[in-house]
mmCIF file of C-alpha atoms in Angstrom:
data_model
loop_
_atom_site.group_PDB
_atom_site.id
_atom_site.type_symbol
_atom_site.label_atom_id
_atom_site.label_comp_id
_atom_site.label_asym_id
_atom_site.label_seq_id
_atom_site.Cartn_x
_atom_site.Cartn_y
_atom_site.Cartn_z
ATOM 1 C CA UNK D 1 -13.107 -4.249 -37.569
ATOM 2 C CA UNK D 2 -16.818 -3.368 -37.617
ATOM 3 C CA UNK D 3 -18.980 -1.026 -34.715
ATOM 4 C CA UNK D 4 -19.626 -4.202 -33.129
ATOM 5 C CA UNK D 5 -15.834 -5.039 -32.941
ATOM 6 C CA UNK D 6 -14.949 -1.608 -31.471
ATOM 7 C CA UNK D 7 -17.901 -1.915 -28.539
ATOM 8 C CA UNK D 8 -16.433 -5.269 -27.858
ATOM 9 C CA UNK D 9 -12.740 -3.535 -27.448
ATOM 10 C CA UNK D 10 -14.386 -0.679 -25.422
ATOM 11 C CA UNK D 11 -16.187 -3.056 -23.072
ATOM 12 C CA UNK D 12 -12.777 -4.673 -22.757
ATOM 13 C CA UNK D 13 -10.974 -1.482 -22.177
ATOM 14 C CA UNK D 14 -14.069 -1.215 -19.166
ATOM 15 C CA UNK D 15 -13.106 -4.565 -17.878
ATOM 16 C CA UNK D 16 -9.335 -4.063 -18.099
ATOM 17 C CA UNK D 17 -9.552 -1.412 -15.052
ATOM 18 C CA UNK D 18 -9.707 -4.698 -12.572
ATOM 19 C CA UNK D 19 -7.246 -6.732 -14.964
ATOM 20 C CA UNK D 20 -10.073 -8.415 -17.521
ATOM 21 C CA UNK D 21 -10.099 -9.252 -21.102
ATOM 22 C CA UNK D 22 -14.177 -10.507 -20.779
ATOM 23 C CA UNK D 23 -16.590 -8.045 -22.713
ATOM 24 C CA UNK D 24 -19.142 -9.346 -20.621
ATOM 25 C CA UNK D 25 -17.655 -8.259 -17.885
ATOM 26 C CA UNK D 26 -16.768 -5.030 -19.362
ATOM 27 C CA UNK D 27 -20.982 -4.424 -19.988
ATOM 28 C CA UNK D 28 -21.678 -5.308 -16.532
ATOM 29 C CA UNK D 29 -18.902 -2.493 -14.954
ATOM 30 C CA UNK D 30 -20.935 0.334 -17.270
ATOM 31 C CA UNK D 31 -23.970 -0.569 -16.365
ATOM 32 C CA UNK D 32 -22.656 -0.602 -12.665
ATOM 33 C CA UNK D 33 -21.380 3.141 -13.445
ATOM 34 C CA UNK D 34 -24.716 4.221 -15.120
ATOM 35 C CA UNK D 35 -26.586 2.618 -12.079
ATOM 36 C CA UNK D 36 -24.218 4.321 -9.704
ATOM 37 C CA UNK D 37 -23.900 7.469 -11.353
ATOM 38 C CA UNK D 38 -27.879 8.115 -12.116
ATOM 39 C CA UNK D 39 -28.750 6.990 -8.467
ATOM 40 C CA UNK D 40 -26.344 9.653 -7.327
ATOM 41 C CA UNK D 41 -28.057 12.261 -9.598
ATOM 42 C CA UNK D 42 -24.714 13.055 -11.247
ATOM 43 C CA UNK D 43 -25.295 11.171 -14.812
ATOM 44 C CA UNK D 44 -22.677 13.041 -16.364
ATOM 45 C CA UNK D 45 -20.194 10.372 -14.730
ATOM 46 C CA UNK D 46 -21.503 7.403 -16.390
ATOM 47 C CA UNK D 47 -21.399 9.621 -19.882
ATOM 48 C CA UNK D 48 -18.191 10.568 -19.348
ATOM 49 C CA UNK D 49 -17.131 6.929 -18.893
ATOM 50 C CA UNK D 50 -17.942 6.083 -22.584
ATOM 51 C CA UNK D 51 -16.311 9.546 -23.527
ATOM 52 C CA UNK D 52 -13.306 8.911 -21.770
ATOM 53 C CA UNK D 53 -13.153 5.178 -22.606
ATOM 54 C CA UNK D 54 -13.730 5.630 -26.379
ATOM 55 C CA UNK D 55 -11.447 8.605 -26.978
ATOM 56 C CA UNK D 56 -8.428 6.884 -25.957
ATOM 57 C CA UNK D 57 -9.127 4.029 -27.279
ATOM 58 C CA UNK D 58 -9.731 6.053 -30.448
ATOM 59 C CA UNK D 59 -6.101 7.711 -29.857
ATOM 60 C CA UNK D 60 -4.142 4.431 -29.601
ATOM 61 C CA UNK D 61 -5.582 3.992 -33.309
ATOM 62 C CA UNK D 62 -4.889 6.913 -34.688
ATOM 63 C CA UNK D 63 -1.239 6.802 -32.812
ATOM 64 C CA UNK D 64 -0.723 3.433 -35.090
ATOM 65 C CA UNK D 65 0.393 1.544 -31.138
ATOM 66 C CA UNK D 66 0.418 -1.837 -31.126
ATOM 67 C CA UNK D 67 -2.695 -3.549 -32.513
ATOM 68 C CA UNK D 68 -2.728 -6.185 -29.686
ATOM 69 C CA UNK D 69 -3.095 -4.067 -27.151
ATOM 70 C CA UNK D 70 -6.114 -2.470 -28.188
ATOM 71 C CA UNK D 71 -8.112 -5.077 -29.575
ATOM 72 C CA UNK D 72 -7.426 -6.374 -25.588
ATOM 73 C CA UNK D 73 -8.911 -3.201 -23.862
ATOM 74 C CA UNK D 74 -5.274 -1.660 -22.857
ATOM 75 C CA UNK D 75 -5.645 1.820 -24.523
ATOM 76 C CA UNK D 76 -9.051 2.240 -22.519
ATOM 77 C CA UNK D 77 -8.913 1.288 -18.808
ATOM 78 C CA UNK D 78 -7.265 4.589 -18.415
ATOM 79 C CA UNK D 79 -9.950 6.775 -20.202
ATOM 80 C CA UNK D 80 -12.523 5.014 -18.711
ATOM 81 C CA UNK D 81 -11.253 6.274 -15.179
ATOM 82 C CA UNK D 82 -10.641 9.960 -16.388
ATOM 83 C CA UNK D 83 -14.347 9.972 -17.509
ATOM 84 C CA UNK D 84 -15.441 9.099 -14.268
ATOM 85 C CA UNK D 85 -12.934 11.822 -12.528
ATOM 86 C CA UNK D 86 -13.617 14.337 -14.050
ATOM 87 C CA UNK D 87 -17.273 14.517 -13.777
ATOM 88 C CA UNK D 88 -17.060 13.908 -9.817
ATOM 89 C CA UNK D 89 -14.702 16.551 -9.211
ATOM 90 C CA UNK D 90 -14.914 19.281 -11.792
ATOM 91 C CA UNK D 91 -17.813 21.885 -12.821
ATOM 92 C CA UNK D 92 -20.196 20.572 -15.567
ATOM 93 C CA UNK D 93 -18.989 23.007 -18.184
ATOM 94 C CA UNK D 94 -18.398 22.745 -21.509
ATOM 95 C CA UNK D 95 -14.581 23.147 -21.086
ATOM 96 C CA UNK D 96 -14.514 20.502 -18.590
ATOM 97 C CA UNK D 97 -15.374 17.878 -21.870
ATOM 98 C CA UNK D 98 -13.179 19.240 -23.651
ATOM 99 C CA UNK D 99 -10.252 18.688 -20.737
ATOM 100 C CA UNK D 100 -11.444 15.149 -20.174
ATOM 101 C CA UNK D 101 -11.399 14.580 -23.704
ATOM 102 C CA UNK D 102 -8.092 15.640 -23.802
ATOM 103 C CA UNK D 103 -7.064 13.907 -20.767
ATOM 104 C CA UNK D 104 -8.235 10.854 -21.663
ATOM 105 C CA UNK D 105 -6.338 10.870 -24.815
ATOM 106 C CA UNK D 106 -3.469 11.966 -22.877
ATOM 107 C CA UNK D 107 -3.065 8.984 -20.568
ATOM 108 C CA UNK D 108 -3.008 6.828 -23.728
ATOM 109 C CA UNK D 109 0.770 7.959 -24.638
ATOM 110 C CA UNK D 110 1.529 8.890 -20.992
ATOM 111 C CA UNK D 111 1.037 4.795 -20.568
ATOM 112 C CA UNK D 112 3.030 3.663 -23.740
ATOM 113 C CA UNK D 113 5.683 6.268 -22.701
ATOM 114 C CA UNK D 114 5.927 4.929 -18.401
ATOM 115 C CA UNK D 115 5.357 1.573 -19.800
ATOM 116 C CA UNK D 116 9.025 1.725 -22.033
ATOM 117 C CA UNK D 117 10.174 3.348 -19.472
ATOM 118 C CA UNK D 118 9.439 0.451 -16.456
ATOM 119 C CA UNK D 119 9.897 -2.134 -19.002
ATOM 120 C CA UNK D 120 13.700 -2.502 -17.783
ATOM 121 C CA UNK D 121 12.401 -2.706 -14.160
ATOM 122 C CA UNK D 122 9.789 -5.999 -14.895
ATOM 123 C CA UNK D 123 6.878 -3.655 -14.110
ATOM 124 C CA UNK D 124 3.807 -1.421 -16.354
ATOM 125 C CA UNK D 125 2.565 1.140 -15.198
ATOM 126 C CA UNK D 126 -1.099 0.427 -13.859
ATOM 127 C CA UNK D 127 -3.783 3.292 -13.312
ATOM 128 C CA UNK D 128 -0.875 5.424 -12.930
ATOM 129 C CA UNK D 129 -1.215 7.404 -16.463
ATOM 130 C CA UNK D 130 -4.942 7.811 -15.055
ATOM 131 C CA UNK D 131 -3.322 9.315 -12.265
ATOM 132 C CA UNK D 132 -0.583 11.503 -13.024
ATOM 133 C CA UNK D 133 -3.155 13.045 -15.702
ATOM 134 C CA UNK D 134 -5.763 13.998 -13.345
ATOM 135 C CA UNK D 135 -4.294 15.100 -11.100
ATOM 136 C CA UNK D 136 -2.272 17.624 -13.511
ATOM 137 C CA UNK D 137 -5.895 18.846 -14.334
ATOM 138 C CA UNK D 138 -7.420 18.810 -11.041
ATOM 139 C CA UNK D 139 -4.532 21.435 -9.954
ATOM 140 C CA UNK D 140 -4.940 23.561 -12.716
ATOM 141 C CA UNK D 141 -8.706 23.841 -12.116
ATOM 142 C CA UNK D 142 -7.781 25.943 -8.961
ATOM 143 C CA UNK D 143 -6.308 28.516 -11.397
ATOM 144 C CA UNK D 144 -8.136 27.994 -14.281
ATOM 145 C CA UNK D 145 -11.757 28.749 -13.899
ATOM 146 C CA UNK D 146 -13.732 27.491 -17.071
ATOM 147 C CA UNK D 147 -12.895 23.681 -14.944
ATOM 148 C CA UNK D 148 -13.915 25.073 -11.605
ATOM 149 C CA UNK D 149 -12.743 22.106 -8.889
ATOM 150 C CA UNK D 150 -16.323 21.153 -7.368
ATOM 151 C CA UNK D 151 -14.813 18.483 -4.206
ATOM 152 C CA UNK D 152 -11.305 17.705 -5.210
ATOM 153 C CA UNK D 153 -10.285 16.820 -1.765
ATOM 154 C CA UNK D 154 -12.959 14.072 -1.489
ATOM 155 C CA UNK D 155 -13.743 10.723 -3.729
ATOM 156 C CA UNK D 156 -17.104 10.085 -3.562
ATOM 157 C CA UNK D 157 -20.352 11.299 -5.318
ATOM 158 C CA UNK D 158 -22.568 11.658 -2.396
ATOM 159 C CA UNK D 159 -22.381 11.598 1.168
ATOM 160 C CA UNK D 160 -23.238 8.451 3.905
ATOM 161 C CA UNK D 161 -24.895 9.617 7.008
ATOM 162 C CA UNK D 162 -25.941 6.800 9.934
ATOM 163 C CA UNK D 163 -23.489 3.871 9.167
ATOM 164 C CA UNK D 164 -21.863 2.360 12.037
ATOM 165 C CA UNK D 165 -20.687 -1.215 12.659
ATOM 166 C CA UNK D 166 -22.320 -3.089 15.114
ATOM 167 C CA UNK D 167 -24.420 -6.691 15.660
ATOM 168 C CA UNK D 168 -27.390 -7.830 14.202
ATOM 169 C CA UNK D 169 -29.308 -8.275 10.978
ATOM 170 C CA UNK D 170 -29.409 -4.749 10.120
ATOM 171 C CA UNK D 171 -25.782 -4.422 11.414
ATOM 172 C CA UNK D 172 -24.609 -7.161 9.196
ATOM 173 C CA UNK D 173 -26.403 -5.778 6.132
ATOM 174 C CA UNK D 174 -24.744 -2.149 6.856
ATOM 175 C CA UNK D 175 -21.698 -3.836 7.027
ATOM 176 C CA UNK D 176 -21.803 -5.624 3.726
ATOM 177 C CA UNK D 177 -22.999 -2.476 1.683
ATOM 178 C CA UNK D 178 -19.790 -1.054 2.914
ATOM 179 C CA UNK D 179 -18.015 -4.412 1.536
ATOM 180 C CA UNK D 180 -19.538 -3.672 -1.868
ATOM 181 C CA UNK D 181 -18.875 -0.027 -1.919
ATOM 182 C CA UNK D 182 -14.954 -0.862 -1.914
ATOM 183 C CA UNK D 183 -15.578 -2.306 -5.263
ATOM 184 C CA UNK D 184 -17.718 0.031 -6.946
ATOM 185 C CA UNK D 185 -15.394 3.038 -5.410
ATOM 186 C CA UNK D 186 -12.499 1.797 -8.034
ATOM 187 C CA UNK D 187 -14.917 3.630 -10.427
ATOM 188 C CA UNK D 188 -15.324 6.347 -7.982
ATOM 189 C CA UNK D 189 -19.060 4.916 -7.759
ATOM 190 C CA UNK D 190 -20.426 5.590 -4.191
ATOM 191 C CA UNK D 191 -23.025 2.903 -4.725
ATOM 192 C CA UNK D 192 -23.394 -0.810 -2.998
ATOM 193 C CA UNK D 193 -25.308 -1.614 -5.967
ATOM 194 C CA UNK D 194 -22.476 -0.877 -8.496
ATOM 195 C CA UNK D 195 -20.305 -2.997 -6.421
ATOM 196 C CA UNK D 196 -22.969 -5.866 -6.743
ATOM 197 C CA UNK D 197 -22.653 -5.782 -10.590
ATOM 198 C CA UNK D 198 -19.308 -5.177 -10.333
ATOM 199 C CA UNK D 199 -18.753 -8.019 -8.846
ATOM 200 C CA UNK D 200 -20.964 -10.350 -11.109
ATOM 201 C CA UNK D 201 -18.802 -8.815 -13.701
ATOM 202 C CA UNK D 202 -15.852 -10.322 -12.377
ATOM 203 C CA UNK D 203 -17.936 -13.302 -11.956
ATOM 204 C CA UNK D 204 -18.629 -13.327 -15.855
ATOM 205 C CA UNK D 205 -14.647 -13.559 -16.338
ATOM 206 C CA UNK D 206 -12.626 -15.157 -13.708
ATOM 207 C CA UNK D 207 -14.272 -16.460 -9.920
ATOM 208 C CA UNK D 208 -10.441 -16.186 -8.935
ATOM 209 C CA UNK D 209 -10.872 -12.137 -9.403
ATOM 210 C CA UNK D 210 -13.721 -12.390 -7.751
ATOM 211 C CA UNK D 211 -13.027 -14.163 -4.708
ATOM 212 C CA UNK D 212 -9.867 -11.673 -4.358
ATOM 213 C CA UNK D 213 -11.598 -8.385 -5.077
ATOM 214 C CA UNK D 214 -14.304 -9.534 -2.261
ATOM 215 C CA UNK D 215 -11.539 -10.171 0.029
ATOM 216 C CA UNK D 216 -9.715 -7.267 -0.617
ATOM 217 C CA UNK D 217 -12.165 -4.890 0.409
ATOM 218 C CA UNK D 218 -13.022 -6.894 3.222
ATOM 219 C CA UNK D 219 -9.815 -7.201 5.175
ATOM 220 C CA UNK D 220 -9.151 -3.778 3.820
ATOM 221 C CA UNK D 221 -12.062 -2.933 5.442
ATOM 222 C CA UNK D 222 -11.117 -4.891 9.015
ATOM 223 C CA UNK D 223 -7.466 -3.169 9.005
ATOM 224 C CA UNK D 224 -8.971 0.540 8.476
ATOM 225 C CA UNK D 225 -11.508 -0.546 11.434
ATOM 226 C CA UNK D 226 -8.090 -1.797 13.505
ATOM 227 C CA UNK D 227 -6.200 1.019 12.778
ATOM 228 C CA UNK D 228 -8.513 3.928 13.953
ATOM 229 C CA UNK D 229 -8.550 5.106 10.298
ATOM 230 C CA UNK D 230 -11.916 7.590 10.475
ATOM 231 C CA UNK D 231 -15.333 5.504 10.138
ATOM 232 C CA UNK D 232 -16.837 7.994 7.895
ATOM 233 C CA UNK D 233 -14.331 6.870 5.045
ATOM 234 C CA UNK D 234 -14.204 3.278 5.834
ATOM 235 C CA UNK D 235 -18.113 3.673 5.192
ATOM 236 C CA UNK D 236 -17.828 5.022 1.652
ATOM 237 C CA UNK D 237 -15.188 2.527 0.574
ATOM 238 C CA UNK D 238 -12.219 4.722 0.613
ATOM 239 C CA UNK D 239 -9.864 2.228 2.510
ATOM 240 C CA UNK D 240 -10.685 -0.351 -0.040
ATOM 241 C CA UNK D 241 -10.711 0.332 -3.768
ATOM 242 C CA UNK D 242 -6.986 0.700 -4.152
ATOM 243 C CA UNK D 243 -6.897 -2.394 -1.770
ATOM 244 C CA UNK D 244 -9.560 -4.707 -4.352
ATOM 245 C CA UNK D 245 -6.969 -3.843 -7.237
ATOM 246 C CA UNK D 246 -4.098 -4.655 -5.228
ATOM 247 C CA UNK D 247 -5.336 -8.169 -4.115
ATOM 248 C CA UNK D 248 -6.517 -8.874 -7.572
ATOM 249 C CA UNK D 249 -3.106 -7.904 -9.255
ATOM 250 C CA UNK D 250 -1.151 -10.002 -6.865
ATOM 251 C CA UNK D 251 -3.366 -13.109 -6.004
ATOM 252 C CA UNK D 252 -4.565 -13.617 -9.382
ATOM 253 C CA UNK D 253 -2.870 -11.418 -12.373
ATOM 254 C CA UNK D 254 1.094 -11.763 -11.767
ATOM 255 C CA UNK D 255 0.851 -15.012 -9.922
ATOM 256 C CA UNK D 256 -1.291 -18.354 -10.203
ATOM 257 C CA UNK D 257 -3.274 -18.964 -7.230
ATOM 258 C CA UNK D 258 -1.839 -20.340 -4.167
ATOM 259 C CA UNK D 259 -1.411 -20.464 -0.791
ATOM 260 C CA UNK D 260 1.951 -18.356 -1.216
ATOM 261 C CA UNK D 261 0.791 -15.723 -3.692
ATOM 262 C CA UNK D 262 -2.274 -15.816 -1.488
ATOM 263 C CA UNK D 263 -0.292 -15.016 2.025
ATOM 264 C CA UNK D 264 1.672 -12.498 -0.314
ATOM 265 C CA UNK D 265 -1.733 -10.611 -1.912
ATOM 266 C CA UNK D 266 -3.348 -10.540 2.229
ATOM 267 C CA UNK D 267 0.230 -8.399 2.959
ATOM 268 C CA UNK D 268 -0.231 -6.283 -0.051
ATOM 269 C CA UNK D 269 -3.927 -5.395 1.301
ATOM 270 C CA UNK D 270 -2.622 -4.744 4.570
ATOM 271 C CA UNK D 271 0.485 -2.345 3.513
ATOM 272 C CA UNK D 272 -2.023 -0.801 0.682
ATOM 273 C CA UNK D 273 -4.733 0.615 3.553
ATOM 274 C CA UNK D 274 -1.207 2.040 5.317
ATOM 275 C CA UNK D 275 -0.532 3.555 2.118
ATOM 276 C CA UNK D 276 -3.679 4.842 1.279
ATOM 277 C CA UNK D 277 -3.724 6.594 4.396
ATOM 278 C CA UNK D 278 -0.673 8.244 4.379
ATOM 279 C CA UNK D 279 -1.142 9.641 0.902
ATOM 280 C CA UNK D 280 -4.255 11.037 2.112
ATOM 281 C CA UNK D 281 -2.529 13.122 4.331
ATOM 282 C CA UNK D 282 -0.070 14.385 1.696
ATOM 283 C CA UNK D 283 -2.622 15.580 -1.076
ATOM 284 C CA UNK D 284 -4.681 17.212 1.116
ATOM 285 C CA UNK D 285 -2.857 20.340 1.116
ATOM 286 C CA UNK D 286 -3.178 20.216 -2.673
ATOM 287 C CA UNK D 287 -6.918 19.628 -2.655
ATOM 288 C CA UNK D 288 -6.514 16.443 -4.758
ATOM 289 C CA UNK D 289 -7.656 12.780 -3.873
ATOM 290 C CA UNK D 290 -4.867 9.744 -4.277
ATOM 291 C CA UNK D 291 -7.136 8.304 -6.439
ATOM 292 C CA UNK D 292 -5.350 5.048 -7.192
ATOM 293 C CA UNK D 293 -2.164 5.757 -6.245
ATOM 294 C CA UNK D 294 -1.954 3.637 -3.376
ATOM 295 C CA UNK D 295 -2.634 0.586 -5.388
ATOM 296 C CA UNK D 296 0.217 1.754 -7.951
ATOM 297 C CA UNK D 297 2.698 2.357 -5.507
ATOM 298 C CA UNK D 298 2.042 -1.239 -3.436
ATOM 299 C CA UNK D 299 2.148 -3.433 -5.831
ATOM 300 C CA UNK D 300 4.812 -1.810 -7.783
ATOM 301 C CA UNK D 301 6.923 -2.590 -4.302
ATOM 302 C CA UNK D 302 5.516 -6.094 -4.049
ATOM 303 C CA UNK D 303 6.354 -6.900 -7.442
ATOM 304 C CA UNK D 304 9.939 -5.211 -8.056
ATOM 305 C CA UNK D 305 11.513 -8.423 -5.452
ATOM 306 C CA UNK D 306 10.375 -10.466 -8.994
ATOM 307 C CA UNK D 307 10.019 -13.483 -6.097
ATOM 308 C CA UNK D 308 8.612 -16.919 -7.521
ATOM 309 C CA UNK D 309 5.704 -18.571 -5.585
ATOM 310 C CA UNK D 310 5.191 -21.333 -8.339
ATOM 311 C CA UNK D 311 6.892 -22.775 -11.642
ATOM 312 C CA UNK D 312 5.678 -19.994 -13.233
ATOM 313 C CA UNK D 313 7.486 -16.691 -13.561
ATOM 314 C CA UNK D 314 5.635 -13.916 -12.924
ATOM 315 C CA UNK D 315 4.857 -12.033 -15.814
ATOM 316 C CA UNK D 316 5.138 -7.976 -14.847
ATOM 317 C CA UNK D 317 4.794 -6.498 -17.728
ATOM 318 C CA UNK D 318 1.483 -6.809 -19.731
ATOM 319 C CA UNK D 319 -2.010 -8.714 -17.959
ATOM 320 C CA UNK D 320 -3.595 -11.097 -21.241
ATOM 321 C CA UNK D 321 -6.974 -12.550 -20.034
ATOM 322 C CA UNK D 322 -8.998 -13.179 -23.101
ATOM 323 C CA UNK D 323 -12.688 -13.458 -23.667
#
């Protein structure tokens, strides 16, 4: 395997975060966080991306796991997400890239280890190494202070002032920024222009994941709205990024398209925004944000029935969508 081989597996490792095997669509989702993350004036996110995405890919390697799984992207989805994290919610100190480096490498056996262990259960483990890992750090930055916490009880990079929902052309555009934001905010990317790319990126590898990611973060978006759930976040995208990976892992990933799966993915959207909301009430005392929990937790429930909606039997345990 040459340098080009092991940007290929990185871009996969990118792409894997939303269930894709396309490097393509990999290029397109760090371009989306560069975009996102130098519009915001907080760089450092998009570079710790490719930190976080290469060191644990570089740690399945050197941990000898198996070789399939990395040249697919499956070692890096996880770093790829601490990189981001990290950045966004801790002090820019030189301790803080040491702690993502280590984090990132972390989540690599934390996933092998959940993944044997859920193996008997038909399910992996997600984001949730991602998960689990920060938020170990992002606690121990209250008490240790060479990674001071900078806004651990929020999930965005900046701030959206003026947004409100109402008619017209300038209404309508507000109100599909917002739709795009619920994409790019799986990245923790506060940007309706990372979403965009994001999107094309899903394009690049499957218009199923596509279509579902749109329409998770749309009627994701419509329940929040229903439910009272406070504008401000609904804005940002914070009712919907747990909700995109949600629809895309049960309307396209574990299930072939169909009307069922698709009546069973809308559900999972719905529940996911209920879910999403009620963890954000329990880690605020902590000062931590669910980051993708909610997705974890909601499809892990939707999938652990192991129902049938075609001839096919869901496959739980790994996602395999090749280039």
């Amino acid at each position: 395997m040459g340098i080009f081989g092991f940007i290929k597996i990185l871009l996969r490792g990118a792409a894997q975060v939303m269930f894709q095997c396309n490097a393509w669509c990999g290029l397109l989702f760090i371009v989306g966080i560069f975009w996102g993350a130098y519009s915001s004036g907080m760089p450092e996110v998009g570079w710790g991306a490719l930190l976080g995405v290469m060191v644990s890919t570089a740690t399945g390697f050197i941990l000898n796991l198996q070789q399939e799984e990395g040249f697919e992207g499956l070692w890096g989805f996880n770093g790829i997400l601490v990189g981001c994290a990290f950045p966004t919610f801790l002090g820019n100190t030189v301790w803080m890239w040491f702690a993502l480096a280590l984090c990132a490498a972390f989540t690599t056996w934390v996933r092998t280890g959940l993944n044997n262990l859920m193996r008997g259960w038909g399910i992996n483990s997600f984001t949730f190494p991602f998960v689990l890992c920060v938020w170990f750090f992002l606690l121990a930055s209250h008490t240790m202070h060479s990674i001071p916490p900078l806004n651990t009880s929020s999930h965005v990079l900046s701030t959206l002032h003026g947004v409100h929902f109402h008619l017209g052309l300038d209404g309508a555009w507000e109100v599909v920024k917002v739709w795009l934001r619920g994409l790019s905010q799986v990245f923790l990317i506060d940007s309706w222009v990372t979403g965009l790319l994001f999107f094309l990126g899903l394009c690049a590898s499957s218009r199923w994941a596509a279509l579902w990611a749109v329409i998770g973060s749309a009627l994701s978006m419509g329940v929040a709205l229903v439910m009272g759930a406070p504008v401000e976040h609904i804005n940002e995208g914070l009712y919907s990024f747990s909700a995109v990976l949600t629809a895309i892992a049960l309307a396209t990933t574990f299930y072939q398209p169909s009307w069922r799966s698709a009546a069973w993915a809308a559900l999972g959207i719905m529940v996911t925004v209920v879910v999403q909301a009620a963890m954000n009430v329990w880690v605020q005392p902590f000062g931590v944000a669910t980051l993708t929990a909610p997705f974890c937790i909601t499809t892990w429930l939707f999938l652990l029935p192991m129902f049938r909606f075609d001839d096919r039997h869901p496959d739980h345990t790994a996602w395999h969508h090749r280039s």
